[in-house]
CSV table of C-alpha atoms in Angstrom, one decimal:
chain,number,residue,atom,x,y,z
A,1,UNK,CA,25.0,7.0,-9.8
A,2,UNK,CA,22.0,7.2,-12.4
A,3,UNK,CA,19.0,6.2,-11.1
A,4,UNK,CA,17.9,4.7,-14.5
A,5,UNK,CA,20.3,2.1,-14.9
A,6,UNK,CA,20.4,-1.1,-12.6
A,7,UNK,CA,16.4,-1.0,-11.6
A,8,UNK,CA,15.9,-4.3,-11.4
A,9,UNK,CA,19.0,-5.2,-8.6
A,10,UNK,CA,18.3,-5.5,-5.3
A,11,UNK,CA,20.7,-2.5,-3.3
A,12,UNK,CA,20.5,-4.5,-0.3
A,13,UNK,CA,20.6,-8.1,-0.4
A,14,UNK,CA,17.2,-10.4,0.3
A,15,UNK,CA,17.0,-9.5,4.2
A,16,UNK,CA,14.6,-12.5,6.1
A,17,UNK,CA,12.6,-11.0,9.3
A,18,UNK,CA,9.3,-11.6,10.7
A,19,UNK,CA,6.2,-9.6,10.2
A,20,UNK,CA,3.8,-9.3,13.9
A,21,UNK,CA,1.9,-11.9,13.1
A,22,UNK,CA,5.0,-14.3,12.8
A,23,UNK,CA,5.3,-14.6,8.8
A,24,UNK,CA,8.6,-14.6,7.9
A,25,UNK,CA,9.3,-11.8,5.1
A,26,UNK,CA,12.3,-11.6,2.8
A,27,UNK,CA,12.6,-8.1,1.9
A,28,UNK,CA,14.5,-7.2,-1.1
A,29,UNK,CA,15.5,-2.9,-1.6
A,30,UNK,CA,15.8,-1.9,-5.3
A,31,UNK,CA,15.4,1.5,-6.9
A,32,UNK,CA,11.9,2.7,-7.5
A,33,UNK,CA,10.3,2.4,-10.4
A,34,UNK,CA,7.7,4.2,-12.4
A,35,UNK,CA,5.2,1.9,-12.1
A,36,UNK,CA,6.0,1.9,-7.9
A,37,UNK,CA,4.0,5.7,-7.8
A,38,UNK,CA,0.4,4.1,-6.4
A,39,UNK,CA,1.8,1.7,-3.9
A,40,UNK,CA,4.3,4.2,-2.7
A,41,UNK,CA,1.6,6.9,-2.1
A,42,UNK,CA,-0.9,4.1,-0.3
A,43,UNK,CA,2.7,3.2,1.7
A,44,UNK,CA,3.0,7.1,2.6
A,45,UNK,CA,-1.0,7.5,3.5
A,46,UNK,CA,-1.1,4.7,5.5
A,47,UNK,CA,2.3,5.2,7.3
A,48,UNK,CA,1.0,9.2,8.2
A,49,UNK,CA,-2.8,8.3,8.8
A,50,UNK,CA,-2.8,5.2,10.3
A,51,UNK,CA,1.4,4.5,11.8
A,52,UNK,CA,1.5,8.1,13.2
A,53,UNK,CA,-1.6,8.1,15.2
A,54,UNK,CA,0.3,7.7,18.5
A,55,UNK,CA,2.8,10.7,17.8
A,56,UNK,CA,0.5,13.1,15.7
A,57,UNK,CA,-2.9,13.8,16.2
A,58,UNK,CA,-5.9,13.4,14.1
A,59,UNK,CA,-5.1,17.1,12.8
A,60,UNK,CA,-2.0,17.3,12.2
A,61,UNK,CA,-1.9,13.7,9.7
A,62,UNK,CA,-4.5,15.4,8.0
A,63,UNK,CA,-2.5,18.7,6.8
A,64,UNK,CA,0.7,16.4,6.6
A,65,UNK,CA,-1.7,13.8,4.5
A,66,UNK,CA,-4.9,16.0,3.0
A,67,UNK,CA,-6.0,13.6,0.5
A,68,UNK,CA,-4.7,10.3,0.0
A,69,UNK,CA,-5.1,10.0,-3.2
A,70,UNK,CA,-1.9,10.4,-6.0
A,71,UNK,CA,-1.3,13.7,-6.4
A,72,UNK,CA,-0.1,14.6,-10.3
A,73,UNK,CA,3.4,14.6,-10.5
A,74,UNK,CA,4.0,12.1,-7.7
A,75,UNK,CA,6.0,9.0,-9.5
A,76,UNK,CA,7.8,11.6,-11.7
A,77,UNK,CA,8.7,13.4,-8.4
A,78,UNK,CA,10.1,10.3,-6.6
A,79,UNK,CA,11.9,9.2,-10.3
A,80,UNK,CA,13.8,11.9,-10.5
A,81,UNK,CA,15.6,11.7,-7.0
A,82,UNK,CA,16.9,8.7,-5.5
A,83,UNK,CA,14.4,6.4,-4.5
A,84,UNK,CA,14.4,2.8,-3.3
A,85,UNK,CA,11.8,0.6,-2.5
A,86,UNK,CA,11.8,-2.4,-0.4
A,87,UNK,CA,9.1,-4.9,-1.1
A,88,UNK,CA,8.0,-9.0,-0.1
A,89,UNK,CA,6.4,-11.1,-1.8
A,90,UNK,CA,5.9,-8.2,-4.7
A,91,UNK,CA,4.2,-5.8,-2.8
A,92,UNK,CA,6.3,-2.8,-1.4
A,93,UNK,CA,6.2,-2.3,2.2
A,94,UNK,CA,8.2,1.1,2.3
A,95,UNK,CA,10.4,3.8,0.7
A,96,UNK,CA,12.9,6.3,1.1
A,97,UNK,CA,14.3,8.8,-1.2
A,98,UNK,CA,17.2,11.4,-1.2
A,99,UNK,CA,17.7,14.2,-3.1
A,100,UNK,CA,21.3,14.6,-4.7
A,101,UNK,CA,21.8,17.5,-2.5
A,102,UNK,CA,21.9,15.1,0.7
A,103,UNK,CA,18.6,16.2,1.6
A,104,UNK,CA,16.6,13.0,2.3
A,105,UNK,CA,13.2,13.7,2.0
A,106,UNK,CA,10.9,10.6,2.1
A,107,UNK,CA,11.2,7.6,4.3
A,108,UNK,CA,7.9,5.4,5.3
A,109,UNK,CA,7.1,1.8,6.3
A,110,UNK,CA,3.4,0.5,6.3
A,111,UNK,CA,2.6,0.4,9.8
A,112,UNK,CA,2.3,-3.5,10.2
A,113,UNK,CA,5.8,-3.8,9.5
A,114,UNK,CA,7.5,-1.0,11.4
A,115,UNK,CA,10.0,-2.0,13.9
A,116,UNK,CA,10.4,-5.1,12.0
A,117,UNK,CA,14.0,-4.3,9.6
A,118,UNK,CA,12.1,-2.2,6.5
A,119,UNK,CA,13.6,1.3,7.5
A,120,UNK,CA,17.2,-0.2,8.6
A,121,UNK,CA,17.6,-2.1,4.9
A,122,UNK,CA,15.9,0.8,3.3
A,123,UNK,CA,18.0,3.6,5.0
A,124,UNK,CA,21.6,0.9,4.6
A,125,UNK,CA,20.6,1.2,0.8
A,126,UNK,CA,20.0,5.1,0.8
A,127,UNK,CA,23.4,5.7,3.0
A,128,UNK,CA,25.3,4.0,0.9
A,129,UNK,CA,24.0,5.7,-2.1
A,130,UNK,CA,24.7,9.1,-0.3
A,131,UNK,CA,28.0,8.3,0.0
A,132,UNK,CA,28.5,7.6,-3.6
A,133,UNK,CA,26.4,10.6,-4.5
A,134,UNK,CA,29.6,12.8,-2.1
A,135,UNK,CA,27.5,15.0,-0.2
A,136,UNK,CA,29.7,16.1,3.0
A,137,UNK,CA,26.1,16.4,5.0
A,138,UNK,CA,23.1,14.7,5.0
A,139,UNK,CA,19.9,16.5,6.2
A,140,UNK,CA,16.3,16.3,7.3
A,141,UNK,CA,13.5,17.3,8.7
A,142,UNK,CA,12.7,14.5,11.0
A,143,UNK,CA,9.6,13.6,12.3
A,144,UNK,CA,8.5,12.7,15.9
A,145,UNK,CA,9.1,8.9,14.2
A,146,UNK,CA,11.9,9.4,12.6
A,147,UNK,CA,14.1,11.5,15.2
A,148,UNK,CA,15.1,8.4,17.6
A,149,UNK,CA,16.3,6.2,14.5
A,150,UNK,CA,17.9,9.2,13.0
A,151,UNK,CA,19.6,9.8,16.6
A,152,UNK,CA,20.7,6.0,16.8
A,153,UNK,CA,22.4,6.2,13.4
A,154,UNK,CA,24.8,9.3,14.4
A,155,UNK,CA,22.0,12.1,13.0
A,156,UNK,CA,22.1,14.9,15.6
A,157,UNK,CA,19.6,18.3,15.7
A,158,UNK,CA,20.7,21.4,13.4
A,159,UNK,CA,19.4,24.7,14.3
A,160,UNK,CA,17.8,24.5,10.3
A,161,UNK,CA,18.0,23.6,7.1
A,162,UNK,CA,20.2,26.9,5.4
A,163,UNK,CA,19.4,26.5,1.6
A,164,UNK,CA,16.2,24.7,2.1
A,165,UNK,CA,13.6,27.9,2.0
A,166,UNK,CA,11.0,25.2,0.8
A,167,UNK,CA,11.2,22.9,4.0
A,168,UNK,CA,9.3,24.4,7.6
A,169,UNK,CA,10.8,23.0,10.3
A,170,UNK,CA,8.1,23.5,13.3
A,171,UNK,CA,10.0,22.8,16.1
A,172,UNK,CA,8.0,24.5,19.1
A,173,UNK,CA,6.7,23.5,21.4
A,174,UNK,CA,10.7,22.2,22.5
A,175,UNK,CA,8.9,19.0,23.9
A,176,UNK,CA,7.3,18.1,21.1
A,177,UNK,CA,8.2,19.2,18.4
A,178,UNK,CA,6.4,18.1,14.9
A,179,UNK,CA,9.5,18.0,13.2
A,180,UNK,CA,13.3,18.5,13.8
A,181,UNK,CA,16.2,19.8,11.6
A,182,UNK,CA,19.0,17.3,12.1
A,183,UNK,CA,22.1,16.2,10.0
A,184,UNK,CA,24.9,13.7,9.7
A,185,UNK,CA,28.4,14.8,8.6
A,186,UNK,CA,29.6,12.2,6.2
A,187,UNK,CA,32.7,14.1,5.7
A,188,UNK,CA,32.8,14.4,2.1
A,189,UNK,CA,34.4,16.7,-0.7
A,190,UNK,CA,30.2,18.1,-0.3
């Protein structure tokens, strides 16, 4: 599918949950936008410096997230892969995006709402474009977050990412790794 056409459609349909302090949120997932670059980067800041703290320490959110400010190039980046946004009330509360090779590469909630549906209706909307897209395999380099949803969902760990000379997977220490290589078969022509 092209991600230019069909911007303003919500993927997923309006999905009501609560956020922690009890107000109810309708999210709605559409495709990104160019004008979605500044809130996506404060959504990815905020998820690494501030939603990671308990997994990642002080350190490590700072090479993963050395400035928190918009790089150049960072809308244009997410517009030309598959992006989708999911946003209440206007403002967007999280993103994924997936390259057209399978490789899904972005996928953040601001901390207040994690645990709370964002990342489930993000990641229905990014599956099912995946599967239009006819990848046989999906991969990732999860991080400490992201490995238990990933395992829930059917992902499983990969001993790497062949064809992916651009992504480190630093998975040592084995107990704690910072990130995992994992993968879902989707079963695909791929």
């Amino acid at each position: 599918l092209d991600p230019h056409t069909d911007r303003g459609e919500s993927a997923v349909g309006p999905t009501r949950t609560q956020t922690p302090r009890g107000r109810d949120m309708t999210l709605s997932v559409r495709r990104f936008r160019p004008a979605d670059a500044a809130a996506t980067r404060e959504v990815f800041a905020e998820a690494v410096l501030v939603g990671a703290a308990p997994r990642y320490s002080e350190a490590e959110r700072r090479d993963w997230v050395p400035d928190p400010a918009m790089p150049p190039g960072w809308g244009e980046w997410l517009d030309k892969h598959v992006t989708f946004v999911a946003e209440d009330a206007g403002r967007i509360q999280g993103f994924m995006m997936i390259e057209r090779d399978g490789y899904l590469n972005m996928a953040f909630v601001r901390p207040e709402v994690m645990g709370r549906g964002v990342a489930d209706a993000l990641y229905a909307a990014i599956l099912a474009e995946a599967r239009a897209l006819g990848p046989a395999r999906l991969t990732v380099a999860a991080s400490r977050f992201f490995q238990g949803f990933l395992a829930r969902r059917g992902w499983h760990v990969v001993p790497g990412l062949p064809g992916r000379p651009d992504v480190t997977i630093c998975d040592t220490p084995a107990d704690n790794p910072r990130n995992r290589a994992m993968a879902l078969d989707l079963g695909g022509p791929g």
